[in-house]
XYZ file of C-alpha atoms in Angstrom:
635
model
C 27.554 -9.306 -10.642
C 26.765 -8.825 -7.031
C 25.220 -5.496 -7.924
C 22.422 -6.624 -9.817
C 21.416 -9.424 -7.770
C 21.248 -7.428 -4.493
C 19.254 -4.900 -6.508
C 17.102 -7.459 -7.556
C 16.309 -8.739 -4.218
C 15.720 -5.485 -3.097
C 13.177 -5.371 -6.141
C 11.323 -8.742 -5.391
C 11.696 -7.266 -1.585
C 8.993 -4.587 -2.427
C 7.014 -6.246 -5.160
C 6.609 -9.702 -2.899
C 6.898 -8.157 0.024
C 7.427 -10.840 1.662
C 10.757 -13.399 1.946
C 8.434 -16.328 2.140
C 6.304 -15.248 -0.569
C 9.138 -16.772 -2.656
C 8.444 -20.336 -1.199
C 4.568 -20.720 -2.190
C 3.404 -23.361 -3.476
C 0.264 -25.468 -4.937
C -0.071 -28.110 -2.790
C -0.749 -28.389 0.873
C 0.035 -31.603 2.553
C -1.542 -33.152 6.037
C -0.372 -30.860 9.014
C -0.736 -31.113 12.535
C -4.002 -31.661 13.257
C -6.010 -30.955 16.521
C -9.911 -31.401 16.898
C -12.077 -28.676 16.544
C -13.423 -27.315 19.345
C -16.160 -24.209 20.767
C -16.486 -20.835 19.030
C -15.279 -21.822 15.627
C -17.248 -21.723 12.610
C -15.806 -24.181 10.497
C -17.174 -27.284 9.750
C -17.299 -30.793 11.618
C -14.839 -32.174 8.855
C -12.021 -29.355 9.828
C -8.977 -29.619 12.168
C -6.936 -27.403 13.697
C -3.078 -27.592 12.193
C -0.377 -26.216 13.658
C 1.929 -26.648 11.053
C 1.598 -26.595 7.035
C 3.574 -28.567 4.351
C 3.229 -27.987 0.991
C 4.735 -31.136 0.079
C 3.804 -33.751 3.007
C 3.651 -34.061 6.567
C 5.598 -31.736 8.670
C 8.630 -32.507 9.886
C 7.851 -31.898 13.487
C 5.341 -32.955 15.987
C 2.833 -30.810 17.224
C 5.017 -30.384 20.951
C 8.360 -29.956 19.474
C 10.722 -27.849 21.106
C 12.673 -26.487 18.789
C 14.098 -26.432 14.962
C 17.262 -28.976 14.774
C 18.813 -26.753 12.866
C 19.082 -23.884 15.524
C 21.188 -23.875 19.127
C 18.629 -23.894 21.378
C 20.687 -22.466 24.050
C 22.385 -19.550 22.071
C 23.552 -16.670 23.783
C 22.261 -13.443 23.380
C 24.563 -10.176 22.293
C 26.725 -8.939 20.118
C 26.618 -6.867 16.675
C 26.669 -8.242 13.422
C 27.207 -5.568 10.332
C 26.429 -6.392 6.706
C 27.236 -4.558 3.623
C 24.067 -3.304 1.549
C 24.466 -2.038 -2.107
C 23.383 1.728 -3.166
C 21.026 3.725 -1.285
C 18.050 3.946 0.228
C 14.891 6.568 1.799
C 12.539 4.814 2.694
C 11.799 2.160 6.040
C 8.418 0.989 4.531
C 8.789 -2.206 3.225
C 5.675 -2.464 1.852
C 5.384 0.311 -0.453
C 6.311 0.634 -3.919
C 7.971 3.896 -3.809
C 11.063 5.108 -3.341
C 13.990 2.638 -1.753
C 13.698 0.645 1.151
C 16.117 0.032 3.770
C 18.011 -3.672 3.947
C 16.864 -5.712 6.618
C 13.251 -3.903 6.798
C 11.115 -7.703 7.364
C 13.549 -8.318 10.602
C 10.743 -6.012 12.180
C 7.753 -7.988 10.862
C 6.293 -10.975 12.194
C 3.758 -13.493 9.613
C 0.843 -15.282 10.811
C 3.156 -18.385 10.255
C 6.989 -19.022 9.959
C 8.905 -20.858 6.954
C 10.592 -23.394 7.752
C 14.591 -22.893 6.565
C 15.120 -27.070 6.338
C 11.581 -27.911 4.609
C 10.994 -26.391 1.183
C 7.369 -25.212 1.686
C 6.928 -25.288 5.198
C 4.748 -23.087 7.797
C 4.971 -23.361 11.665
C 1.925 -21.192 13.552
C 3.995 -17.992 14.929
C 1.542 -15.456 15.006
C -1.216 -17.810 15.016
C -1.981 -20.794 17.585
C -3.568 -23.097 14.915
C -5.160 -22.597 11.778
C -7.487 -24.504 9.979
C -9.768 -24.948 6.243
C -12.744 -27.050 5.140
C -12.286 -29.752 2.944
C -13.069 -27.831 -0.284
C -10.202 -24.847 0.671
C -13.016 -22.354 0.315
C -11.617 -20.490 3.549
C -9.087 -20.586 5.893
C -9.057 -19.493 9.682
C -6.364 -18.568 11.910
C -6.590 -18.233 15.583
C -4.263 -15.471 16.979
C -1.823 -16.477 19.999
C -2.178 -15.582 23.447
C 0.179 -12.776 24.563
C 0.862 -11.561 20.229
C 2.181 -8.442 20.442
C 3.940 -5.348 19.108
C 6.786 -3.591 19.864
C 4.744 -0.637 21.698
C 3.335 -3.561 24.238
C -0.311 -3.331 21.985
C -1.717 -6.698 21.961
C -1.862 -7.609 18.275
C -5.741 -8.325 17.659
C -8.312 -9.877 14.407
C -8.468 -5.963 13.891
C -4.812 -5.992 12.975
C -4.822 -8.950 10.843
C -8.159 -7.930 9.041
C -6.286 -4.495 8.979
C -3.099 -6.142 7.672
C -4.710 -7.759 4.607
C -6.216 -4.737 2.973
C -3.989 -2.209 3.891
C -1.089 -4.513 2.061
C -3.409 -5.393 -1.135
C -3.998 -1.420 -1.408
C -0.437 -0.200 -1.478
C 1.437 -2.788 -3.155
C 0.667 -4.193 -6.695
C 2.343 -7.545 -6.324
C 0.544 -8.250 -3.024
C -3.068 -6.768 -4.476
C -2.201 -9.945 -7.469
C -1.322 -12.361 -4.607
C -4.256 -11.948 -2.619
C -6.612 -11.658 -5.570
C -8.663 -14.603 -4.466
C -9.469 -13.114 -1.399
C -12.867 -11.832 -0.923
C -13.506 -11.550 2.230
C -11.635 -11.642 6.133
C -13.589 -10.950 9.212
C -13.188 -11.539 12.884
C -15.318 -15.283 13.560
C -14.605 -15.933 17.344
C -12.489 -14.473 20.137
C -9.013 -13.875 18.029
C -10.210 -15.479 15.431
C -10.497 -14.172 11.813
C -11.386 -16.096 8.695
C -9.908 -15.352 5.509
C -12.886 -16.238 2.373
C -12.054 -17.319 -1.171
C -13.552 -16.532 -3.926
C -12.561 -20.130 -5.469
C -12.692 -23.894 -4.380
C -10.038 -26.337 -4.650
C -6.955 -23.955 -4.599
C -4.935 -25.832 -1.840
C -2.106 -23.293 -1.678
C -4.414 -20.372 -0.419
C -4.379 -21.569 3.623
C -0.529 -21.117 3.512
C -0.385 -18.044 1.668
C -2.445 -15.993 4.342
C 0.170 -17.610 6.484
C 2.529 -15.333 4.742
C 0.672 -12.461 5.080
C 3.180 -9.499 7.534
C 0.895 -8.135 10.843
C 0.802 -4.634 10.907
C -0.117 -2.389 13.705
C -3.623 -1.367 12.489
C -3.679 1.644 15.529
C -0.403 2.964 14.206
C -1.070 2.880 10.226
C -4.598 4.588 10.409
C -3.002 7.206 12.943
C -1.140 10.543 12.221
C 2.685 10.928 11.783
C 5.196 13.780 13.564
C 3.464 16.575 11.597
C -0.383 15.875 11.725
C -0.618 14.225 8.213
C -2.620 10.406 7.911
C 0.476 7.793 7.375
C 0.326 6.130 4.365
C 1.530 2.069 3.964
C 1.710 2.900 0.140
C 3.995 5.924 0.379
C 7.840 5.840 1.237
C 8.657 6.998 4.932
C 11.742 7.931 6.913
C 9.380 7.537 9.955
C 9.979 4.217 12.171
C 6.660 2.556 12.613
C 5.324 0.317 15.401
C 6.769 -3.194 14.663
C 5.809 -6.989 15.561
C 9.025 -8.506 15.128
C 12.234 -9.822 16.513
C 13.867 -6.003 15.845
C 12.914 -2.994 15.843
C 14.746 0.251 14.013
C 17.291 1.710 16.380
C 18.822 4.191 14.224
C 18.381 5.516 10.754
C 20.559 7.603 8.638
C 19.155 7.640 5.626
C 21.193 6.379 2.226
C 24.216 5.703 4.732
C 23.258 2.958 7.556
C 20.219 1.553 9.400
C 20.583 -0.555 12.627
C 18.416 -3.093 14.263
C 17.822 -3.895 17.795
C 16.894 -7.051 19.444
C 13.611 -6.401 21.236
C 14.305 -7.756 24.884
C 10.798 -8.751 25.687
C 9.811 -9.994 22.316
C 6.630 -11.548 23.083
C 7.891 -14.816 20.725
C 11.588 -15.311 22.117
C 10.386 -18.455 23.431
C 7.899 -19.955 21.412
C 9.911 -23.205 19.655
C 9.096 -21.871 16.415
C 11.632 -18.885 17.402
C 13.990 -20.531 20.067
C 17.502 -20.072 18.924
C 17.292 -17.383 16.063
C 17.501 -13.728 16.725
C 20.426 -14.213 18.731
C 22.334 -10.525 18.249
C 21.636 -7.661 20.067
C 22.425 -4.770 17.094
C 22.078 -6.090 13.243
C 23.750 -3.089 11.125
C 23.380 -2.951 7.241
C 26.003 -0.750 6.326
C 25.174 1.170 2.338
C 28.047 1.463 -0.140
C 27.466 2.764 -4.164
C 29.607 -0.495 -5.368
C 30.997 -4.012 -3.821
C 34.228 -2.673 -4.271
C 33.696 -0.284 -1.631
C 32.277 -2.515 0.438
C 34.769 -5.199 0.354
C 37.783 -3.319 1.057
C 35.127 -1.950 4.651
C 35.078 -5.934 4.954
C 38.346 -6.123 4.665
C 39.151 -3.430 7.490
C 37.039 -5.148 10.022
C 34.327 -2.608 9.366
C 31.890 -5.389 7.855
C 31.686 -8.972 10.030
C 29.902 -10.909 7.335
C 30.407 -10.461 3.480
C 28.148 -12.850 0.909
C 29.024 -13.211 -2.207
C 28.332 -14.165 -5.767
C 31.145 -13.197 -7.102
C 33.453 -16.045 -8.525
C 36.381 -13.933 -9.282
C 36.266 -12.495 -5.981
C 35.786 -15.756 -4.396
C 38.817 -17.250 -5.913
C 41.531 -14.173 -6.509
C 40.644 -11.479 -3.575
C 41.379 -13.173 -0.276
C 44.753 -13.285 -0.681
C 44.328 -10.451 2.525
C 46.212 -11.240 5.934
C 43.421 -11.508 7.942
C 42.010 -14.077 5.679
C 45.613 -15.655 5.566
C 45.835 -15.662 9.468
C 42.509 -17.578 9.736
C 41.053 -14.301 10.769
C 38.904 -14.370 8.565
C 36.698 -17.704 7.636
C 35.131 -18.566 5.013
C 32.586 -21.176 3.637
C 30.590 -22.234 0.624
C 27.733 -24.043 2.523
C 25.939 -26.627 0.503
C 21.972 -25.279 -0.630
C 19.125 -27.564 -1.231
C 16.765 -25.555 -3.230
C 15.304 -24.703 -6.955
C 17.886 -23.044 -8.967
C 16.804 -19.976 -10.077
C 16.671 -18.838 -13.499
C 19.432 -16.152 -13.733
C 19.498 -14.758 -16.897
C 19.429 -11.664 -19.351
C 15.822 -10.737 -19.255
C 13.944 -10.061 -22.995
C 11.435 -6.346 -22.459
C 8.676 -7.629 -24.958
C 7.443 -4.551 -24.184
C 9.699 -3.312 -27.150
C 8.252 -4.531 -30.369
C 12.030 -5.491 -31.404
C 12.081 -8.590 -28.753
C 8.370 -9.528 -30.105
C 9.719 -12.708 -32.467
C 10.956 -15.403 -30.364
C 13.696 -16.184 -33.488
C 15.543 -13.127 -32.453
C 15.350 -13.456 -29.301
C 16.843 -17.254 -29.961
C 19.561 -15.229 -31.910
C 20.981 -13.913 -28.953
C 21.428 -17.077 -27.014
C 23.657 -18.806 -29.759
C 25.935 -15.057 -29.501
C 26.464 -16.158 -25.517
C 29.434 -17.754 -25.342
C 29.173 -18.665 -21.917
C 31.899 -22.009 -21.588
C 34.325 -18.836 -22.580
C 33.084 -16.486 -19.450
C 32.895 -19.321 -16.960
C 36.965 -20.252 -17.890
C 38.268 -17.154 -18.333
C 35.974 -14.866 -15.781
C 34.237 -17.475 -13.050
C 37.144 -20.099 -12.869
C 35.029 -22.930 -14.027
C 32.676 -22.688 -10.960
C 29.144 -22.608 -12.574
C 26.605 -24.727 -14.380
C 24.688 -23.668 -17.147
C 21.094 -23.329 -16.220
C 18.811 -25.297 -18.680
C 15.513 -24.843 -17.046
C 13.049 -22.397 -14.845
C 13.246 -25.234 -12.584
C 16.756 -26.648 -12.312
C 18.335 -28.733 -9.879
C 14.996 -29.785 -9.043
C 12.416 -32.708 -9.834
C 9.942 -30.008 -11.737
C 12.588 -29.140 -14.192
C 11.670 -30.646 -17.691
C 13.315 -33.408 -19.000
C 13.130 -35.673 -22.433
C 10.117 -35.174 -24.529
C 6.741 -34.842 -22.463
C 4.464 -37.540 -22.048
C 1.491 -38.411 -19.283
C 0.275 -36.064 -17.752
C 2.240 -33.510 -18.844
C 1.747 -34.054 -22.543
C -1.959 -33.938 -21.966
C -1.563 -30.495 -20.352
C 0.547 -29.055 -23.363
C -2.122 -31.039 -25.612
C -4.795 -29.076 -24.495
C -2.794 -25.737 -25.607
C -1.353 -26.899 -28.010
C -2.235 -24.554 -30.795
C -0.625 -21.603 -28.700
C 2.878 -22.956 -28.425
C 5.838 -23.157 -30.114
C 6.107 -27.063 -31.891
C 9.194 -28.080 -30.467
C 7.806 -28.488 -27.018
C 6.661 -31.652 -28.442
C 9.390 -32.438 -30.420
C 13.232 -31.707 -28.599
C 14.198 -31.547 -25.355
C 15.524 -27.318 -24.681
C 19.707 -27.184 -25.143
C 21.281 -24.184 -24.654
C 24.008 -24.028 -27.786
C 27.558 -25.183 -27.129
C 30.858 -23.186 -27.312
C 33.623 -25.877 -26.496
C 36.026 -24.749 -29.369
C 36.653 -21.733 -31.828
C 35.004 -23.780 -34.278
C 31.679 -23.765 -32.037
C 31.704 -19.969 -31.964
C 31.264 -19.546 -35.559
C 28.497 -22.280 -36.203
C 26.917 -20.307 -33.502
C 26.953 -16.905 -34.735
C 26.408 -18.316 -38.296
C 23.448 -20.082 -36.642
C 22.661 -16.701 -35.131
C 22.520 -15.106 -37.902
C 20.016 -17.072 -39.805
C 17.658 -16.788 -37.363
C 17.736 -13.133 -37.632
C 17.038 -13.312 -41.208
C 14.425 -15.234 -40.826
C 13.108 -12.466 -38.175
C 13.136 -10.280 -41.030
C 16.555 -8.312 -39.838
C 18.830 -8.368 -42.687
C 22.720 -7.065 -42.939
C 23.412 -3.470 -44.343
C 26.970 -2.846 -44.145
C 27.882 -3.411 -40.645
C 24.366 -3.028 -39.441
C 21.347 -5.312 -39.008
C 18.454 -3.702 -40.036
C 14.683 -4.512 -40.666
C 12.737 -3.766 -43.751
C 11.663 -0.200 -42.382
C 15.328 0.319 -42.392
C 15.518 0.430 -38.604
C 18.651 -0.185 -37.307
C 18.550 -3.076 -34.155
C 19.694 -1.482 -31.127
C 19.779 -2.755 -27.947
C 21.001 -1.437 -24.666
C 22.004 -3.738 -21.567
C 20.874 -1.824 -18.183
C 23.231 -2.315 -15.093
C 23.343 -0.850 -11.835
C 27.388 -1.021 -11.511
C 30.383 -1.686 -13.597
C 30.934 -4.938 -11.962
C 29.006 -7.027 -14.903
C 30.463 -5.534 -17.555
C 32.965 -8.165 -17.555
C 30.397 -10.445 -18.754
C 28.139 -7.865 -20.932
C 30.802 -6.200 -22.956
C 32.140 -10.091 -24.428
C 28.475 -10.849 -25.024
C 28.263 -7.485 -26.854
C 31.530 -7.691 -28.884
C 29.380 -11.481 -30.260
C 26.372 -9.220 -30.961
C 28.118 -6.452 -33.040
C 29.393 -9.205 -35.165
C 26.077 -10.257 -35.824
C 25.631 -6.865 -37.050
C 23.425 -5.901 -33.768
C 24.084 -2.517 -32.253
C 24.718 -3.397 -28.896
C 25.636 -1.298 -25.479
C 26.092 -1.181 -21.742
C 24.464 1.351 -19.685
C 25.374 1.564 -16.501
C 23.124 3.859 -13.878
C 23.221 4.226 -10.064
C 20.826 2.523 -7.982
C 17.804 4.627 -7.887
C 17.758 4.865 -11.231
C 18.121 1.408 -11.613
C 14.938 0.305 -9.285
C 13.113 3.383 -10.796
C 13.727 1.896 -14.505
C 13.369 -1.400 -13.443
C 9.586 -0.858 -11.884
C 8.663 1.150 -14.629
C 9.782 -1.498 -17.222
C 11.838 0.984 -19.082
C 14.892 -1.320 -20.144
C 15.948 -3.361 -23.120
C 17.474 -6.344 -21.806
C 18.377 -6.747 -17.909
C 19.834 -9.309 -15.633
C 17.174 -10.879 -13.119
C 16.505 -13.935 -11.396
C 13.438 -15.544 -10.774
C 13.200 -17.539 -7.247
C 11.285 -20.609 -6.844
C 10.047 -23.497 -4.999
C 9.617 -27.091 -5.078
C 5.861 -26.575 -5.046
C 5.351 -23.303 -7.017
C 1.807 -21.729 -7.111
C -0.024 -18.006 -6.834
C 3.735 -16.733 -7.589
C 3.811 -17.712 -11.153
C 0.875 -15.372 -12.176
C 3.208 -12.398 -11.274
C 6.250 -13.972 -12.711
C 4.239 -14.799 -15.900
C 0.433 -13.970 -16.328
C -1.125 -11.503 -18.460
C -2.638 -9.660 -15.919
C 0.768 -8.693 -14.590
C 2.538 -7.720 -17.680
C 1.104 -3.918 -17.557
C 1.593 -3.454 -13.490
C 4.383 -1.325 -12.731
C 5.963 -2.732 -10.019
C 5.189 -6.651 -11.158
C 8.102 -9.332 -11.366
C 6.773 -10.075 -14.899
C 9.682 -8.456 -16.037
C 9.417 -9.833 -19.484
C 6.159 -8.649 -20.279
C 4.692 -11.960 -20.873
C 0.698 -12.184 -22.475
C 0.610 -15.799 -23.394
C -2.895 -17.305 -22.923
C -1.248 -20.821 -22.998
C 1.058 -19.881 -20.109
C -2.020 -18.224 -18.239
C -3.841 -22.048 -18.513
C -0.714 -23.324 -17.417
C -0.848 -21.633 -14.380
C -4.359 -22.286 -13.006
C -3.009 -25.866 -13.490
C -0.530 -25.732 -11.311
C -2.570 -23.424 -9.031
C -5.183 -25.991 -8.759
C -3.144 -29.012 -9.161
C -5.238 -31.871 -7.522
C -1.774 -33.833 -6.023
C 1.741 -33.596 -6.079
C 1.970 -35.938 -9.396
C -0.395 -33.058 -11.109
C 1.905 -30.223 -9.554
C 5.261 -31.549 -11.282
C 3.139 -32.612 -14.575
C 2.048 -28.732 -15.112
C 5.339 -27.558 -13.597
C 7.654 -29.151 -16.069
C 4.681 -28.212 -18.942
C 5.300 -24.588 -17.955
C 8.792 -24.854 -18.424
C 8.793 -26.081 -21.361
C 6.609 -23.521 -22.539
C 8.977 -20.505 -21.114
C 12.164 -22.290 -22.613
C 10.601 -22.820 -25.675
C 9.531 -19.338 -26.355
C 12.874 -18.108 -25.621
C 12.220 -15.144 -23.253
C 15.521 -15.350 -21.844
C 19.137 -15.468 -22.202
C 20.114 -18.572 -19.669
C 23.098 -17.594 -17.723
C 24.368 -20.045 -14.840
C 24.026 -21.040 -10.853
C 25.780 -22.797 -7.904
C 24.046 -24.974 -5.220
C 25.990 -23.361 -2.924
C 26.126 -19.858 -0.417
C 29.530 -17.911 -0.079
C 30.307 -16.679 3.393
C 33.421 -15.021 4.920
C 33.524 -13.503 8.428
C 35.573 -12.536 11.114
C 36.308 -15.085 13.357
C 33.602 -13.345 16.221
C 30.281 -15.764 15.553
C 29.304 -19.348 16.500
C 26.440 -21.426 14.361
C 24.562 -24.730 15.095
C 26.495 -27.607 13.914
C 23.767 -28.388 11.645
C 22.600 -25.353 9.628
C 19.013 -25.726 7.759
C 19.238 -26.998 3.877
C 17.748 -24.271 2.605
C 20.280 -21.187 3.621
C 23.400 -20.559 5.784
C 20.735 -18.007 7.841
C 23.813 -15.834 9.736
C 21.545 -13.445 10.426
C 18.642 -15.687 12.032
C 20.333 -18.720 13.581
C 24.442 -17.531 13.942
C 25.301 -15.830 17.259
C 28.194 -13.553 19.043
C 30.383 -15.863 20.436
C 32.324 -13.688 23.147
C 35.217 -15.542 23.463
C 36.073 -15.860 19.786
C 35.770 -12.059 19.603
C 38.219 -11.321 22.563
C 40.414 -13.975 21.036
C 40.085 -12.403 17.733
C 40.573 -8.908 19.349
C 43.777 -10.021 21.488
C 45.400 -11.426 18.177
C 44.378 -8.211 15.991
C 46.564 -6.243 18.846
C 49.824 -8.022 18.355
């Protein structure tokens, strides 16, 4: 299972290109606010905010010192190696071509910094302030003071301006998230102001706060050999950086390290204080978890994450683990559950009745996987949305029910009529109302039984193949397929290594795969790539379903221009219904939590931010712990 997740954040990795493009969100609450002063362009009515919330009012003031979820005084040292999954030949980031490196965005500064305790939070990193007129028709940033890269090159308006089309050009996903940009250009001294080509879209300010700073000087320059780099092509070539790290060593498809930069301009900024703390991050590459956990297991990884229930519950039985060696944790997460599931290509005229599609979610038996393969440790998911206040609920009404009103000839009737249930399997007797149920739905897709095969009135028989990237999920597939042939449904498991797998997976050439689909607790700009027409055809897009649903589409401007947070859950919940409804996916399951082991070698703050463990960002090398830990490995 850990397999296709990994691969699939290496996927929203290069399509997103960006971690915090998986936070956005519609509405942006009162930051910090400073009065406008000389040079600036904007209007009397702006301020200058030093911090954006998506949700309210900032957590901290505008002359805090530091998160509360970091050690201030952390030391600085040490080595921390991960495991990666499959391969990789590429250490661009950005582009969607070939396979990028783990660990790439360690490099790459934003204009601002999420916030890992606030769900929808920006803190001015890059920037000193930033600020928008009333209407959100623009937003301008001024650069910090001292902003630079990791050749010493002071990062200027040319870079940002740079930045923005250069990313837009070489990456589908970001050319979609920027869309409603249509203009930047330098205003003031290290100023640049980012125009919109639409009023009223409050989450456009903290999406250019997203946007990565890249050295413009070093992009439009020529590589090792004479030729013009190019952001949108795949490079084994280590580029001038504005993060944290830079690339210390590369060997391409086996290892990539990371090195602290010891002057980074930001160290010290309270934004930063705290995080960043080793000297060497190491993402070690192995074809399967298997692999990888027995390197874990022989002290060659320090830090293993997991998703893996079996593993979690039957495979740390190890001495080290057994002499408290090794620690472990499942540290409580705040956040939207994302939808995990098996993922409909409606790209295949099979999937095209929603019926079918139905069909296959009454074959899932999934009470039977999470006894006998996860050891009761999941929850079913039941929405886009769960374990969250934007999750739908009951049978719509206010707001929301005006919203599906107003599409309401494009959606399926029981929006309006049942609350979404996934189907039940507590007992034998369950199973075969299910597949019975199943069955009838297939019928009434026009698939009838001929023999042992389903077939439609053309006489085609219904195939359908499951794509994986390692063996590791067939443990789930191959019950879930054994339901399916019942039904009559020729069903398989292919299973293809991991450049094949990103390779299919951006061309949309699958039947049915597993994904996930991140969100927030103020979603926005996102959900036109997840969903919207105008993603469907773009290779390289996270609508991985192939969704063209003009109701969803109004959905989405909705929640894109929701007036206030009461607006933003109304549409959010009406767009979940919608998805549920028209049964593009299989539901599978989640847990509000984060599995970590490591060896006993690393310190973290006593409080750790809601949102994620963060080893990499906020955990340090505690010295003392590792000669400890090195003096009892001896004996």
């Amino acid at each position: 299972m850990e397999e296709e997740l990994d691969l699939l954040v290496s996927f929203v990795r290069r399509t997103a290109a960006s971690r915090t493009a998986l936070f956005t969100a519609a509405v942006i609450g009162f930051g910090l606010a400073l009065p406008l002063t000389m040079g600036n362009p904007a209007t009397a009515n702006e301020v200058r905010r030093t911090a954006l919330s998506l949700i309210g009012t900032p957590q901290y003031p505008d002359d805090f010192q530091h998160f509360d979820w970091v050690n201030p005084n952390a030391p600085k040292g040490g080595r921390l190696r991960r495991f990666a999954l499959g391969s990789f030949d590429s250490v661009n980031p950005f582009s969607i071509q070939g396979a990028p490196a783990s660990g790439l965005l360690l490099t790459h500064d934003t204009l601002m910094a999420t916030s890992l305790d606030e769900p929808s939070t920006e803190y001015c990193l890059v920037c000193e302030w930033v600020s928008y007129p009333d209407d959100f028709s623009s937003a301008t940033f001024k650069i910090r003071d001292g902003a630079r890269f990791s050749d010493g090159s002071p990062i200027t308006p040319a870079d940002i301006i740079f930045s923005m089309k250069a990313l837009r050009k070489a990456n589908p996903g970001l050319g979609a998230y920027y869309k409603n940009i249509t203009e930047v250009k330098e205003t003031g001294p290290n100023i640049v102001t980012f125009t919109f080509d639409q009023k009223n879209n409050r989450e456009l300010p903290q999406i250019i706060g997203q946007l990565y700073v890249l050295s413009k000087a070093y992009w439009e320059g020529k590589d090792e050999d004479g030729k013009p780099r190019d952001l949108s092509k795949s490079t084994l070539n280590v580029p001038v950086s504005s993060g944290a790290y830079r690339i210390k060593d590369v060997e391409p498809g086996r290892r990539i390290s990371y090195e602290r930069v010891k002057d980074y301009w930001a160290a010290d900024l309270p934004v930063k204080r705290g995080q960043d703390n080793f000297d060497v991050v190491v993402f070690e590459f192995f074809r399967d978890t298997t692999a990888g956990f027995e390197a874990f297991k022989a002290n060659k990884i320090d830090l293993w994450v997991t998703s893996s229930a079996k593993r979690w519950a039957t495979e740390f039985d190890f001495r080290a683990a057994g002499d408290k060696n090794v620690l472990r944790n499942a540290f409580p997460v705040e956040r939207v559950a994302a939808m995990q599931a098996f993922v409909f290509n409606l790209r295949r005229s099979k999937f095209a009745d929603p019926r079918l599609r139905q069909a296959f979610n009454y074959a899932f038996d999934f009470e039977w996987a999470n006894k006998n393969l996860f050891f009761d440790q999941y929850v079913r998911l039941k929405s886009f949305f769960d374990n969250s206040e934007l999750a739908s609920r009951g049978l719509p009404a206010g707001r929301e029910l005006e919203i599906l009103n107003s599409v309401k000839d494009k959606i399926p009737p029981e929006v309006f009529t049942a609350e979404y249930a996934n189907p039940s399997f507590g007992s034998p007797t369950d199973l075969r109302q299910n597949l019975r149920k199943a069955l009838q739905l297939l019928q009434q897709a026009g698939w009838k039984r001929d023999g042992r095969k389903l077939v439609n009135a053309q006489g085609q028989t219904l195939e359908v193949e499951f794509l994986l990237v390692s063996p590791t999920f067939e443990r789930v597939v191959l019950p879930y397929i054994n339901s399916l042939k019942r039904l009559g449904i020729d069903a398989r498991a292919r299973v293809v290594d991991s450049a094949q797998y990103q390779r299919r997976i951006t061309n949309f050439d699958f039947d049915i795969v597993v994904s996930s689909f991140p969100q927030s607790l103020s979603p926005g700009n996102e959900q036109r790539d997840f969903w919207g027409t105008a993603a469907a055809d773009k290779s390289g897009s996270r609508n991985l379903i192939g969704i063209k649903n003009p109701a969803i589409d109004t959905i989405i401007d909705r929640i894109i221009f929701a007036a206030d947070r009461a607006d933003l859950v109304a549409a959010t919940r009406a767009l979940d219904r919608v998805l549920l409804w028209n049964h593009y996916v299989v539901p599978q399951w989640h847990l509000p939590a984060q599995r970590l082991a490591w060896w006993d070698r690393y310190g973290r703050p006593e409080k750790l931010p809601r949102l994620t463990a963060a080893p990499t960002q906020v955990w340090w090398y505690d010295s003392e712990k590792a000669a400890a830990l090195d003096a009892r490995l001896k004996k």
